[in-house]
Structure formats: structure tokens, C-alpha cells
Amino acid sequence: MEEDKSRILVIGATGRLGRELVKSSVDLGHRTFALIREPTFSDPNKSQLLQSFSLNGVTLLKGSLNDYSSLLDAVKRVDAVVCAVPSKHVLDQKLLIQAIKEAGCIKRFIPSEFGADPDKVQICNMDYGFYEKKAEIRRLIETEQIPYTFVSCNLLMRILLPSLVQPGVNSPPRDKLQIFGDGNTKAVFVKECDVAAYTISTIDDSRTLNKVLYLRPPGNVVSMNELAEMWESKIGKKLEKVYISEQHLLKTIQDTAYPSNMELIFIYSIFIKGDHTYFSIESCGLDGTELYPHVKHITVSKFLDTLL
Ligand SMILES: NC(=O)c1ccc[n+]([C@@H]2O[C@H](COP(=O)([O-])OP(=O)(O)OC[C@H]3O[C@@H](n4cnc5c(N)ncnc54)[C@H](OP(=O)(O)O)[C@@H]3O)[C@@H](O)[C@H]2O)c1
């Protein structure tokens, strides 16, 4: 533990990304605090995780995004806050922002985003407010003049990659593959543990103050055609490819009820509109891979090896 490093509070610490943030925070020598909801303390599925937090020196604080006094108490004990609650709770961060403002001690806040950049996506009016809510939180943070870093990590590897972007499926295809659009638009996939390592690295870094941190690690920016080729060489077999046009995908989105159509909407955003890669990072933020070359990230190819 290094005294000059920020004390970090993780909210959503028992979640899939949250637990990686806690681990990275501890690994990088920060005094680490986790805000845990009261019922979670007696959840048998989470007891081992909470025990491992305690064993690793993490301070567990009882509280919730919906309980102002618990937020204020927790925020006053730290220098930085990272929130990783699921997207359906994004607007619940408003109370947290109020607590951060009142406490006045927070040097960095990283709100729950961890996806494509909500200010850059080109699918407004078709995502049921998914990105609009994240953008609303950005505007509130800016208005309240809370020091921030927004992390645009693009896709977590557990999303879409295990199926090679085949909707409604959990394992990779062995015979036939649907490819959306011409298959050349590039997407970005990053493993949770690497997203966490980049995120925690920004906290005491003045270069990332009030900036957007983009993650596009080498070996993790791939098109569907490249994914198909990579997978074919790993399984030693050519796949039958079915190209799905933009019009066809849009029609399927229209014909599928919400929320089942959200997966297709993300596919449209990423593989047709190119929302991960259509803009240059230099024009709007910082490149996490350039700032933190020490993070030895897991590449798409290495991840595909785990699916064989
Ligand atoms: N880019 C992508 O591909 C992608 C995919 C999925 C998620 N994400 C992003 O990753 C982040 C985390 O998602 P996740 O899938 O890791 O979440 P998750 O596994 O569902 O975990 C949610 C966490 O939030 C906590 N939580 C929920 N409501 C809360 C409240 N009111 N107060 C305090 N804690 C609360 C839960 O605590 P309990 O243990 O008490 O339930 C749990 O620790 C989000 O920013 C999400 O948008 C990105």
C-alpha cells in the first residue's frame, strides 16, 4: 500500500467488471474501499467474494446508490470514486454526483460507462435511451465541475466475442457464420481485467484529468472478416459465410421486440456504423494503450484460443 496513492472507492464492486476494478486497485497499491448493499452481505453467492476482498485489505462499506447518507460517508473517506453499476442503473448516479459535490474531496470520478463513447455513437433514437442516459450523466458531471475521466473501452470480451458476433448464441460457429454489412468495419474488444487495469491507471494521472480515455489496444481492433479468418485458421476449417445487409439488419431490428432487439442494435452500431472506430482518438481524447504500455492486455486471438 502506498500512502501517496489515491484511496479508491469502487461502487458495483461485486459485479463482473467491479470485482476486476477492486483487484486492479489493490494490485496497483491503492487503499481500496467497496460500497456493498446491505442484502449482499448475506448473499451466499457473494460471501466468498466479499471474504476475498477483506483478505486483500479492502474496506467494505455498507451503502447503496439510493441512500444519500451512505454515499456521503463513503465518499468522504476516499480521494477517487469508480462506479460500475449496470447500465439500467446509470441515472441512479445522480445522487452520487450530489454526494461527491457536497464532500468536495474527490480528485477523480469515473462514472459507470465502460462501453462505446455515448457522445460519438450514431444510433440516437434507436437505442431506447441507452447512450442518452450515459451522456446525461457526463453533462451533469461537467456542470457540477467534478474532476472526471470517462472510460470508453468499447466491447467487453464476454459480450458478442464468444459467439463471433452471432446473435442469440453463446458459442462460436463451426459451420456457418453471419457477417453484418461488408464485414470490414472494425470493432474493439477488451477483457474486463484489462479495462480495470487501464481505468485504475488513470486515477493518479494528471494527463487524463477531465478527458475521455479510449481503449483500442493492438490485436483487439478487428473486423468481422478478420475474426472469421482468425477463427478459421484456429479450427482448421473454412466457414460458410452469409452476408447480412444493413437494410436486412434494420428490418430484423424493427421486427424484434425490445429488449430482445438490443443485441442487434449494438451489432448495427458497431459493425455497420463503425461506432468504435470511425473517429480518430487524437481529435477527442487520449489513447489508453499509448499512456499505459505496461498493461499486458489479452488479445482477441488469445481470447479465441480459450474457445477452442
Ligand atoms: N461494453 C460492454 O460490452 C459492456 C457490457 C456489459 C456491461 N458494461 C458496463 O460495465 C459496467 C458494469 O457492468 P457489469 O455487467 O459488470 O455489472 P454487474 O455484473 O451486473 O454488477 C452490478 C454491480 O452493481 C451493483 N449495484 C447495482 N445497483 C446498485 C445500487 N443501487 N447501489 C450500489 N450498487 C449497486 C451490484 O451490487 P449487488 O452485489 O449488491 O447486486 C453489482 O455489484 C457498467 O458500466 C456497464 O455499462 C459494458
mmCIF file of C-alpha atoms and ligand atoms in Angstrom:
data_model
loop_
_atom_site.group_PDB
_atom_site.id
_atom_site.type_symbol
_atom_site.label_atom_id
_atom_site.label_comp_id
_atom_site.label_asym_id
_atom_site.label_seq_id
_atom_site.Cartn_x
_atom_site.Cartn_y
_atom_site.Cartn_z
ATOM 1 C CA MET A 1 0.000 0.000 0.000
ATOM 2 C CA GLU A 2 1.441 3.368 -0.974
ATOM 3 C CA GLU A 3 0.348 6.370 1.076
ATOM 4 C CA ASP A 4 0.763 8.868 -1.794
ATOM 5 C CA LYS A 5 -1.662 6.936 -3.991
ATOM 6 C CA SER A 6 -5.341 7.880 -4.068
ATOM 7 C CA ARG A 7 -7.725 5.967 -1.858
ATOM 8 C CA ILE A 8 -10.297 4.490 -4.223
ATOM 9 C CA LEU A 9 -13.966 3.700 -3.653
ATOM 10 C CA VAL A 10 -15.476 1.154 -6.049
ATOM 11 C CA ILE A 11 -19.259 1.112 -6.399
ATOM 12 C CA GLY A 12 -20.665 -2.019 -8.037
ATOM 13 C CA ALA A 13 -17.677 -3.887 -6.618
ATOM 14 C CA THR A 14 -19.361 -7.301 -6.641
ATOM 15 C CA GLY A 15 -20.206 -7.031 -10.339
ATOM 16 C CA ARG A 16 -18.293 -8.667 -13.168
ATOM 17 C CA LEU A 17 -16.342 -5.522 -14.002
ATOM 18 C CA GLY A 18 -16.447 -4.142 -10.446
ATOM 19 C CA ARG A 19 -14.542 -7.070 -8.921
ATOM 20 C CA GLU A 20 -11.770 -6.567 -11.517
ATOM 21 C CA LEU A 21 -11.615 -2.873 -10.616
ATOM 22 C CA VAL A 22 -11.209 -3.810 -6.955
ATOM 23 C CA LYS A 23 -8.457 -6.289 -7.842
ATOM 24 C CA SER A 24 -6.569 -3.779 -10.016
ATOM 25 C CA SER A 25 -6.896 -1.091 -7.377
ATOM 26 C CA VAL A 26 -5.369 -3.384 -4.747
ATOM 27 C CA ASP A 27 -2.714 -4.682 -7.169
ATOM 28 C CA LEU A 28 -1.673 -1.126 -8.041
ATOM 29 C CA GLY A 29 -1.180 -0.291 -4.362
ATOM 30 C CA HIS A 30 -4.248 1.848 -3.657
ATOM 31 C CA ARG A 31 -6.126 1.727 -0.379
ATOM 32 C CA THR A 32 -9.386 0.302 -1.653
ATOM 33 C CA PHE A 33 -12.960 0.664 -0.424
ATOM 34 C CA ALA A 34 -16.050 -1.123 -1.741
ATOM 35 C CA LEU A 35 -19.613 0.085 -1.281
ATOM 36 C CA ILE A 36 -21.742 -3.002 -0.680
ATOM 37 C CA ARG A 37 -25.535 -3.088 -0.468
ATOM 38 C CA GLU A 38 -26.890 -4.452 2.813
ATOM 39 C CA PRO A 39 -28.620 -7.574 1.371
ATOM 40 C CA THR A 40 -25.417 -8.502 -0.464
ATOM 41 C CA PHE A 41 -23.604 -9.092 2.848
ATOM 42 C CA SER A 42 -25.891 -12.081 3.453
ATOM 43 C CA ASP A 43 -25.992 -13.316 -0.169
ATOM 44 C CA PRO A 44 -24.368 -16.798 -0.134
ATOM 45 C CA ASN A 45 -23.275 -16.354 -3.777
ATOM 46 C CA LYS A 46 -21.256 -13.278 -2.871
ATOM 47 C CA SER A 47 -19.840 -14.317 0.522
ATOM 48 C CA GLN A 48 -16.636 -15.801 -0.897
ATOM 49 C CA LEU A 49 -16.003 -12.704 -2.990
ATOM 50 C CA LEU A 50 -16.551 -10.378 -0.006
ATOM 51 C CA GLN A 51 -14.258 -12.559 2.078
ATOM 52 C CA SER A 52 -11.548 -12.355 -0.573
ATOM 53 C CA PHE A 53 -11.947 -8.550 -0.635
ATOM 54 C CA SER A 54 -11.432 -8.419 3.144
ATOM 55 C CA LEU A 55 -8.452 -10.774 3.000
ATOM 56 C CA ASN A 56 -6.878 -8.457 0.428
ATOM 57 C CA GLY A 57 -7.280 -5.447 2.700
ATOM 58 C CA VAL A 58 -10.359 -3.940 1.030
ATOM 59 C CA THR A 59 -12.570 -1.942 3.406
ATOM 60 C CA LEU A 60 -16.212 -2.922 2.963
ATOM 61 C CA LEU A 61 -18.675 -0.085 3.494
ATOM 62 C CA LYS A 62 -22.400 -0.654 3.769
ATOM 63 C CA GLY A 63 -24.368 1.528 1.371
ATOM 64 C CA SER A 64 -26.258 1.965 -1.839
ATOM 65 C CA LEU A 65 -26.628 4.438 -4.688
ATOM 66 C CA ASN A 66 -30.114 5.072 -3.384
ATOM 67 C CA ASP A 67 -29.013 6.030 0.148
ATOM 68 C CA TYR A 68 -27.543 9.554 0.242
ATOM 69 C CA SER A 69 -26.027 9.476 3.715
ATOM 70 C CA SER A 70 -24.219 6.185 2.996
ATOM 71 C CA LEU A 71 -22.814 7.743 -0.180
ATOM 72 C CA LEU A 72 -21.660 10.903 1.576
ATOM 73 C CA ASP A 73 -19.976 8.922 4.363
ATOM 74 C CA ALA A 74 -18.225 6.639 1.857
ATOM 75 C CA VAL A 75 -17.109 9.425 -0.479
ATOM 76 C CA LYS A 76 -15.624 11.437 2.417
ATOM 77 C CA ARG A 77 -13.225 8.556 3.179
ATOM 78 C CA VAL A 78 -11.573 8.490 -0.260
ATOM 79 C CA ASP A 79 -9.901 10.557 -2.992
ATOM 80 C CA ALA A 80 -11.367 8.852 -6.057
ATOM 81 C CA VAL A 81 -14.578 7.040 -6.985
ATOM 82 C CA VAL A 82 -15.126 4.471 -9.742
ATOM 83 C CA CYS A 83 -18.679 3.368 -10.416
ATOM 84 C CA ALA A 84 -19.514 0.149 -12.278
ATOM 85 C CA VAL A 85 -23.224 -0.351 -11.752
ATOM 86 C CA PRO A 86 -25.148 -1.857 -14.694
ATOM 87 C CA SER A 87 -26.464 0.428 -17.432
ATOM 88 C CA LYS A 88 -30.058 0.206 -16.198
ATOM 89 C CA HIS A 89 -28.908 1.999 -13.007
ATOM 90 C CA VAL A 90 -26.870 4.698 -14.761
ATOM 91 C CA LEU A 91 -29.181 7.552 -13.768
ATOM 92 C CA ASP A 92 -29.019 6.412 -10.121
ATOM 93 C CA GLN A 93 -25.569 8.018 -10.135
ATOM 94 C CA LYS A 94 -27.198 11.457 -9.796
ATOM 95 C CA LEU A 95 -27.316 11.115 -6.009
ATOM 96 C CA LEU A 96 -23.669 10.009 -6.017
ATOM 97 C CA ILE A 97 -22.717 13.103 -8.020
ATOM 98 C CA GLN A 98 -24.526 15.241 -5.439
ATOM 99 C CA ALA A 99 -22.610 13.492 -2.634
ATOM 100 C CA ILE A 100 -19.277 13.985 -4.458
ATOM 101 C CA LYS A 101 -20.108 17.666 -4.899
ATOM 102 C CA GLU A 102 -21.008 18.090 -1.220
ATOM 103 C CA ALA A 103 -17.990 16.127 0.062
ATOM 104 C CA GLY A 104 -15.643 18.275 -2.058
ATOM 105 C CA CYS A 105 -12.684 15.901 -1.569
ATOM 106 C CA ILE A 106 -12.865 13.793 -4.745
ATOM 107 C CA LYS A 107 -9.962 14.329 -7.158
ATOM 108 C CA ARG A 108 -11.264 11.892 -9.772
ATOM 109 C CA PHE A 109 -14.619 10.345 -10.598
ATOM 110 C CA ILE A 110 -15.020 7.625 -13.212
ATOM 111 C CA PRO A 111 -18.726 7.100 -13.854
ATOM 112 C CA SER A 112 -20.330 3.874 -14.993
ATOM 113 C CA GLU A 113 -19.933 3.876 -18.789
ATOM 114 C CA PHE A 114 -17.420 1.300 -19.938
ATOM 115 C CA GLY A 115 -18.704 0.955 -23.468
ATOM 116 C CA ALA A 116 -18.762 2.957 -26.694
ATOM 117 C CA ASP A 117 -18.488 6.739 -26.314
ATOM 118 C CA PRO A 118 -22.049 7.995 -25.707
ATOM 119 C CA ASP A 119 -21.157 11.322 -27.349
ATOM 120 C CA LYS A 120 -19.953 9.579 -30.503
ATOM 121 C CA VAL A 121 -22.426 6.781 -31.206
ATOM 122 C CA GLN A 122 -24.560 7.319 -34.314
ATOM 123 C CA ILE A 123 -27.692 5.436 -33.313
ATOM 124 C CA CYS A 124 -29.726 8.083 -31.451
ATOM 125 C CA ASN A 125 -33.454 7.400 -31.470
ATOM 126 C CA MET A 126 -32.981 3.681 -31.911
ATOM 127 C CA ASP A 127 -31.302 2.553 -28.645
ATOM 128 C CA TYR A 128 -34.160 3.306 -26.227
ATOM 129 C CA GLY A 129 -32.081 5.955 -24.420
ATOM 130 C CA PHE A 130 -29.202 3.586 -23.619
ATOM 131 C CA TYR A 131 -26.465 6.070 -24.540
ATOM 132 C CA GLU A 132 -28.522 9.196 -23.857
ATOM 133 C CA LYS A 133 -28.563 8.367 -20.125
ATOM 134 C CA LYS A 134 -24.784 7.964 -20.057
ATOM 135 C CA ALA A 135 -24.406 11.291 -21.895
ATOM 136 C CA GLU A 136 -26.786 12.925 -19.389
ATOM 137 C CA ILE A 137 -24.502 11.799 -16.535
ATOM 138 C CA ARG A 138 -21.493 13.246 -18.399
ATOM 139 C CA ARG A 139 -23.218 16.619 -18.717
ATOM 140 C CA LEU A 140 -24.135 16.643 -15.011
ATOM 141 C CA ILE A 141 -20.532 15.852 -14.004
ATOM 142 C CA GLU A 142 -19.270 18.682 -16.231
ATOM 143 C CA THR A 143 -21.872 21.140 -14.926
ATOM 144 C CA GLU A 144 -21.020 20.300 -11.317
ATOM 145 C CA GLN A 145 -17.308 20.673 -12.185
ATOM 146 C CA ILE A 146 -16.399 17.304 -10.720
ATOM 147 C CA PRO A 147 -12.930 16.134 -11.831
ATOM 148 C CA TYR A 148 -13.502 13.147 -14.095
ATOM 149 C CA THR A 149 -12.166 10.647 -16.582
ATOM 150 C CA PHE A 150 -14.643 8.949 -18.938
ATOM 151 C CA VAL A 151 -13.524 5.474 -19.979
ATOM 152 C CA SER A 152 -14.608 4.372 -23.453
ATOM 153 C CA CYS A 153 -13.450 0.766 -23.509
ATOM 154 C CA ASN A 154 -15.846 -0.353 -26.265
ATOM 155 C CA LEU A 155 -16.927 -4.021 -26.023
ATOM 156 C CA LEU A 156 -16.056 -6.213 -23.076
ATOM 157 C CA MET A 157 -14.782 -9.541 -24.430
ATOM 158 C CA ARG A 158 -17.551 -11.523 -22.796
ATOM 159 C CA ILE A 159 -20.061 -9.654 -24.995
ATOM 160 C CA LEU A 160 -20.506 -10.844 -28.626
ATOM 161 C CA LEU A 161 -16.983 -12.264 -28.954
ATOM 162 C CA PRO A 162 -17.703 -15.769 -27.533
ATOM 163 C CA SER A 163 -20.209 -16.283 -30.379
ATOM 164 C CA LEU A 164 -18.147 -14.443 -33.003
ATOM 165 C CA VAL A 165 -20.969 -11.886 -33.155
ATOM 166 C CA GLN A 166 -23.760 -14.398 -33.829
ATOM 167 C CA PRO A 167 -26.972 -13.050 -32.212
ATOM 168 C CA GLY A 168 -28.638 -15.187 -29.555
ATOM 169 C CA VAL A 169 -25.781 -17.690 -29.418
ATOM 170 C CA ASN A 170 -23.125 -18.288 -26.723
ATOM 171 C CA SER A 171 -20.528 -20.393 -28.507
ATOM 172 C CA PRO A 172 -18.550 -19.826 -31.715
ATOM 173 C CA PRO A 173 -19.835 -21.227 -35.029
ATOM 174 C CA ARG A 174 -18.204 -24.322 -36.541
ATOM 175 C CA ASP A 175 -20.016 -24.405 -39.925
ATOM 176 C CA LYS A 176 -21.762 -21.187 -40.854
ATOM 177 C CA LEU A 177 -21.205 -17.536 -39.931
ATOM 178 C CA GLN A 178 -23.386 -14.462 -40.404
ATOM 179 C CA ILE A 179 -21.402 -11.346 -41.282
ATOM 180 C CA PHE A 180 -23.023 -7.944 -40.881
ATOM 181 C CA GLY A 181 -22.522 -5.405 -43.669
ATOM 182 C CA ASP A 182 -19.424 -5.964 -45.794
ATOM 183 C CA GLY A 183 -17.530 -7.359 -42.794
ATOM 184 C CA ASN A 184 -14.770 -4.739 -42.961
ATOM 185 C CA THR A 185 -15.882 -2.349 -40.200
ATOM 186 C CA LYS A 186 -13.620 -2.637 -37.170
ATOM 187 C CA ALA A 187 -14.777 -3.207 -33.597
ATOM 188 C CA VAL A 188 -12.824 -3.131 -30.336
ATOM 189 C CA PHE A 189 -12.937 -5.905 -27.704
ATOM 190 C CA VAL A 190 -11.174 -5.590 -24.329
ATOM 191 C CA LYS A 191 -11.075 -8.086 -21.457
ATOM 192 C CA GLU A 192 -12.587 -6.896 -18.135
ATOM 193 C CA CYS A 193 -9.309 -7.287 -16.219
ATOM 194 C CA ASP A 194 -7.541 -5.085 -18.785
ATOM 195 C CA VAL A 195 -10.314 -2.457 -18.752
ATOM 196 C CA ALA A 196 -9.863 -2.389 -14.975
ATOM 197 C CA ALA A 197 -6.071 -2.032 -15.181
ATOM 198 C CA TYR A 198 -6.327 0.887 -17.644
ATOM 199 C CA THR A 199 -9.093 2.516 -15.577
ATOM 200 C CA ILE A 200 -7.218 2.399 -12.281
ATOM 201 C CA SER A 201 -4.029 3.607 -14.024
ATOM 202 C CA THR A 202 -5.768 6.878 -14.990
ATOM 203 C CA ILE A 203 -6.731 7.837 -11.458
ATOM 204 C CA ASP A 204 -3.492 9.473 -10.308
ATOM 205 C CA ASP A 205 -2.504 10.543 -13.817
ATOM 206 C CA SER A 206 -2.917 14.296 -14.387
ATOM 207 C CA ARG A 207 -2.847 13.756 -18.184
ATOM 208 C CA THR A 208 -6.269 12.109 -18.021
ATOM 209 C CA LEU A 209 -7.974 14.761 -15.875
ATOM 210 C CA ASN A 210 -11.278 15.776 -17.478
ATOM 211 C CA LYS A 211 -10.544 13.683 -20.564
ATOM 212 C CA VAL A 212 -12.014 10.692 -22.347
ATOM 213 C CA LEU A 213 -9.756 7.632 -22.259
ATOM 214 C CA TYR A 214 -10.247 5.414 -25.314
ATOM 215 C CA LEU A 215 -9.121 1.806 -25.422
ATOM 216 C CA ARG A 216 -8.120 0.404 -28.806
ATOM 217 C CA PRO A 217 -5.297 -1.997 -27.921
ATOM 218 C CA PRO A 218 -3.284 -3.535 -30.761
ATOM 219 C CA GLY A 219 -4.595 -7.022 -31.544
ATOM 220 C CA ASN A 220 -8.027 -6.052 -30.211
ATOM 221 C CA VAL A 221 -9.331 -3.918 -33.094
ATOM 222 C CA VAL A 222 -10.844 -6.345 -35.590
ATOM 223 C CA SER A 223 -13.432 -6.569 -38.354
ATOM 224 C CA MET A 224 -15.851 -9.486 -38.759
ATOM 225 C CA ASN A 225 -13.911 -10.682 -41.815
ATOM 226 C CA GLU A 226 -10.699 -10.705 -39.759
ATOM 227 C CA LEU A 227 -12.453 -12.509 -36.898
ATOM 228 C CA ALA A 228 -13.736 -15.155 -39.307
ATOM 229 C CA GLU A 229 -10.286 -15.640 -40.813
ATOM 230 C CA MET A 230 -8.673 -15.902 -37.367
ATOM 231 C CA TRP A 231 -11.233 -18.471 -36.221
ATOM 232 C CA GLU A 232 -10.964 -20.496 -39.451
ATOM 233 C CA SER A 233 -7.217 -20.800 -39.036
ATOM 234 C CA LYS A 234 -7.655 -21.913 -35.411
ATOM 235 C CA ILE A 235 -10.233 -24.626 -36.177
ATOM 236 C CA GLY A 236 -8.576 -25.575 -39.481
ATOM 237 C CA LYS A 237 -11.790 -25.257 -41.442
ATOM 238 C CA LYS A 238 -13.474 -22.750 -43.815
ATOM 239 C CA LEU A 239 -16.884 -21.495 -42.721
ATOM 240 C CA GLU A 240 -19.856 -20.776 -44.956
ATOM 241 C CA LYS A 241 -20.389 -17.001 -44.795
ATOM 242 C CA VAL A 242 -23.788 -15.351 -45.045
ATOM 243 C CA TYR A 243 -23.594 -11.597 -45.523
ATOM 244 C CA ILE A 244 -26.448 -9.658 -43.874
ATOM 245 C CA SER A 245 -27.083 -6.257 -45.450
ATOM 246 C CA GLU A 246 -27.733 -3.072 -43.478
ATOM 247 C CA GLN A 247 -31.358 -2.996 -44.729
ATOM 248 C CA HIS A 248 -31.927 -6.592 -43.686
ATOM 249 C CA LEU A 249 -30.465 -5.983 -40.218
ATOM 250 C CA LEU A 250 -32.562 -2.831 -39.757
ATOM 251 C CA LYS A 251 -35.713 -4.752 -40.746
ATOM 252 C CA THR A 252 -34.892 -7.536 -38.232
ATOM 253 C CA ILE A 253 -34.335 -4.915 -35.526
ATOM 254 C CA GLN A 254 -37.743 -3.422 -36.344
ATOM 255 C CA ASP A 255 -39.430 -6.836 -36.305
ATOM 256 C CA THR A 256 -37.882 -7.860 -32.969
ATOM 257 C CA ALA A 257 -39.424 -6.623 -29.716
ATOM 258 C CA TYR A 258 -37.466 -4.595 -27.148
ATOM 259 C CA PRO A 259 -35.327 -5.571 -25.253
ATOM 260 C CA SER A 260 -34.545 -8.663 -27.385
ATOM 261 C CA ASN A 261 -33.533 -6.351 -30.235
ATOM 262 C CA MET A 262 -30.824 -4.556 -28.208
ATOM 263 C CA GLU A 263 -28.134 -7.070 -29.174
ATOM 264 C CA LEU A 264 -28.924 -6.412 -32.859
ATOM 265 C CA ILE A 265 -28.895 -2.657 -32.227
ATOM 266 C CA PHE A 266 -25.387 -2.921 -30.735
ATOM 267 C CA ILE A 267 -24.310 -5.002 -33.742
ATOM 268 C CA TYR A 268 -25.724 -2.320 -36.061
ATOM 269 C CA SER A 269 -23.941 0.439 -34.141
ATOM 270 C CA ILE A 270 -20.599 -1.358 -34.054
ATOM 271 C CA PHE A 271 -20.389 -3.343 -37.305
ATOM 272 C CA ILE A 272 -22.420 -1.162 -39.678
ATOM 273 C CA LYS A 273 -21.996 2.378 -38.335
ATOM 274 C CA GLY A 274 -18.463 1.734 -37.037
ATOM 275 C CA ASP A 275 -19.138 3.482 -33.725
ATOM 276 C CA HIS A 276 -15.961 2.154 -32.086
ATOM 277 C CA THR A 277 -13.517 3.314 -34.723
ATOM 278 C CA TYR A 278 -14.987 5.837 -37.198
ATOM 279 C CA PHE A 279 -13.263 8.778 -35.476
ATOM 280 C CA SER A 280 -9.638 9.415 -34.551
ATOM 281 C CA ILE A 281 -8.764 9.338 -30.858
ATOM 282 C CA GLU A 282 -6.485 12.392 -31.163
ATOM 283 C CA SER A 283 -9.463 14.582 -32.072
ATOM 284 C CA CYS A 284 -11.355 13.892 -28.851
ATOM 285 C CA GLY A 285 -9.370 12.177 -26.129
ATOM 286 C CA LEU A 286 -6.440 10.021 -25.109
ATOM 287 C CA ASP A 287 -5.322 6.542 -26.118
ATOM 288 C CA GLY A 288 -5.080 4.263 -23.074
ATOM 289 C CA THR A 289 -2.735 1.867 -24.812
ATOM 290 C CA GLU A 290 -0.246 4.657 -25.522
ATOM 291 C CA LEU A 291 -0.431 6.062 -21.999
ATOM 292 C CA TYR A 292 -0.124 2.700 -20.226
ATOM 293 C CA PRO A 293 2.042 0.344 -22.284
ATOM 294 C CA HIS A 294 2.753 -1.632 -19.069
ATOM 295 C CA VAL A 295 -0.758 -3.157 -19.245
ATOM 296 C CA LYS A 296 -0.176 -6.518 -20.919
ATOM 297 C CA HIS A 297 -3.601 -6.913 -22.449
ATOM 298 C CA ILE A 298 -5.250 -10.095 -23.660
ATOM 299 C CA THR A 299 -5.613 -10.011 -27.445
ATOM 300 C CA VAL A 300 -8.648 -11.212 -29.424
ATOM 301 C CA SER A 301 -6.584 -14.095 -30.807
ATOM 302 C CA LYS A 302 -5.619 -15.242 -27.281
ATOM 303 C CA PHE A 303 -9.268 -14.996 -26.208
ATOM 304 C CA LEU A 304 -10.374 -17.101 -29.206
ATOM 305 C CA ASP A 305 -7.871 -19.778 -28.115
ATOM 306 C CA THR A 306 -9.916 -20.196 -24.917
ATOM 307 C CA LEU A 307 -12.979 -21.068 -27.040
ATOM 308 C CA LEU A 308 -11.342 -23.942 -28.928
HETATM 309 N N1 LIG B 1 -19.058 -2.580 -23.121
HETATM 310 C C1 LIG B 1 -19.649 -3.697 -22.839
HETATM 311 O O1 LIG B 1 -19.589 -4.647 -23.632
HETATM 312 C C2 LIG B 1 -20.359 -3.834 -21.536
HETATM 313 C C3 LIG B 1 -21.148 -4.965 -21.268
HETATM 314 C C4 LIG B 1 -21.749 -5.081 -20.016
HETATM 315 C C5 LIG B 1 -21.581 -4.072 -19.062
HETATM 316 N N2 LIG B 1 -20.825 -2.987 -19.380
HETATM 317 C C6 LIG B 1 -20.617 -1.889 -18.395
HETATM 318 O O2 LIG B 1 -19.857 -2.409 -17.311
HETATM 319 C C7 LIG B 1 -20.263 -1.777 -16.101
HETATM 320 C C8 LIG B 1 -20.608 -2.840 -15.077
HETATM 321 O O3 LIG B 1 -21.446 -3.806 -15.611
HETATM 322 P P1 LIG B 1 -21.424 -5.325 -15.099
HETATM 323 O O4 LIG B 1 -22.037 -6.138 -16.187
HETATM 324 O O5 LIG B 1 -20.077 -5.652 -14.574
HETATM 325 O O6 LIG B 1 -22.449 -5.216 -13.879
HETATM 326 P P2 LIG B 1 -22.979 -6.407 -12.977
HETATM 327 O O7 LIG B 1 -22.126 -7.604 -13.071
HETATM 328 O O8 LIG B 1 -24.451 -6.540 -13.230
HETATM 329 O O9 LIG B 1 -22.754 -5.808 -11.490
HETATM 330 C C9 LIG B 1 -23.524 -4.816 -10.982
HETATM 331 C C10 LIG B 1 -22.951 -4.289 -9.664
HETATM 332 O O10 LIG B 1 -23.646 -3.079 -9.346
HETATM 333 C C11 LIG B 1 -24.124 -3.174 -8.014
HETATM 334 N N3 LIG B 1 -25.322 -2.344 -7.876
HETATM 335 C C12 LIG B 1 -26.460 -2.394 -8.615
HETATM 336 N N4 LIG B 1 -27.319 -1.437 -8.187
HETATM 337 C C13 LIG B 1 -26.683 -0.778 -7.162
HETATM 338 C C14 LIG B 1 -27.047 0.281 -6.283
HETATM 339 N N5 LIG B 1 -28.234 0.871 -6.369
HETATM 340 N N6 LIG B 1 -26.151 0.699 -5.347
HETATM 341 C C15 LIG B 1 -24.941 0.119 -5.247
HETATM 342 N N7 LIG B 1 -24.546 -0.916 -6.030
HETATM 343 C C16 LIG B 1 -25.413 -1.354 -6.965
HETATM 344 C C17 LIG B 1 -24.364 -4.652 -7.787
HETATM 345 O O11 LIG B 1 -24.333 -4.902 -6.397
HETATM 346 P P3 LIG B 1 -25.011 -6.162 -5.674
HETATM 347 O O12 LIG B 1 -23.910 -7.191 -5.489
HETATM 348 O O13 LIG B 1 -25.472 -5.586 -4.376
HETATM 349 O O14 LIG B 1 -26.138 -6.647 -6.547
HETATM 350 C C18 LIG B 1 -23.154 -5.252 -8.506
HETATM 351 O O15 LIG B 1 -22.013 -5.130 -7.690
HETATM 352 C C19 LIG B 1 -21.398 -0.833 -16.487
HETATM 353 O O16 LIG B 1 -20.820 0.431 -16.699
HETATM 354 C C20 LIG B 1 -21.912 -1.374 -17.802
HETATM 355 O O17 LIG B 1 -22.472 -0.372 -18.627
HETATM 356 C C21 LIG B 1 -20.213 -2.867 -20.572
#
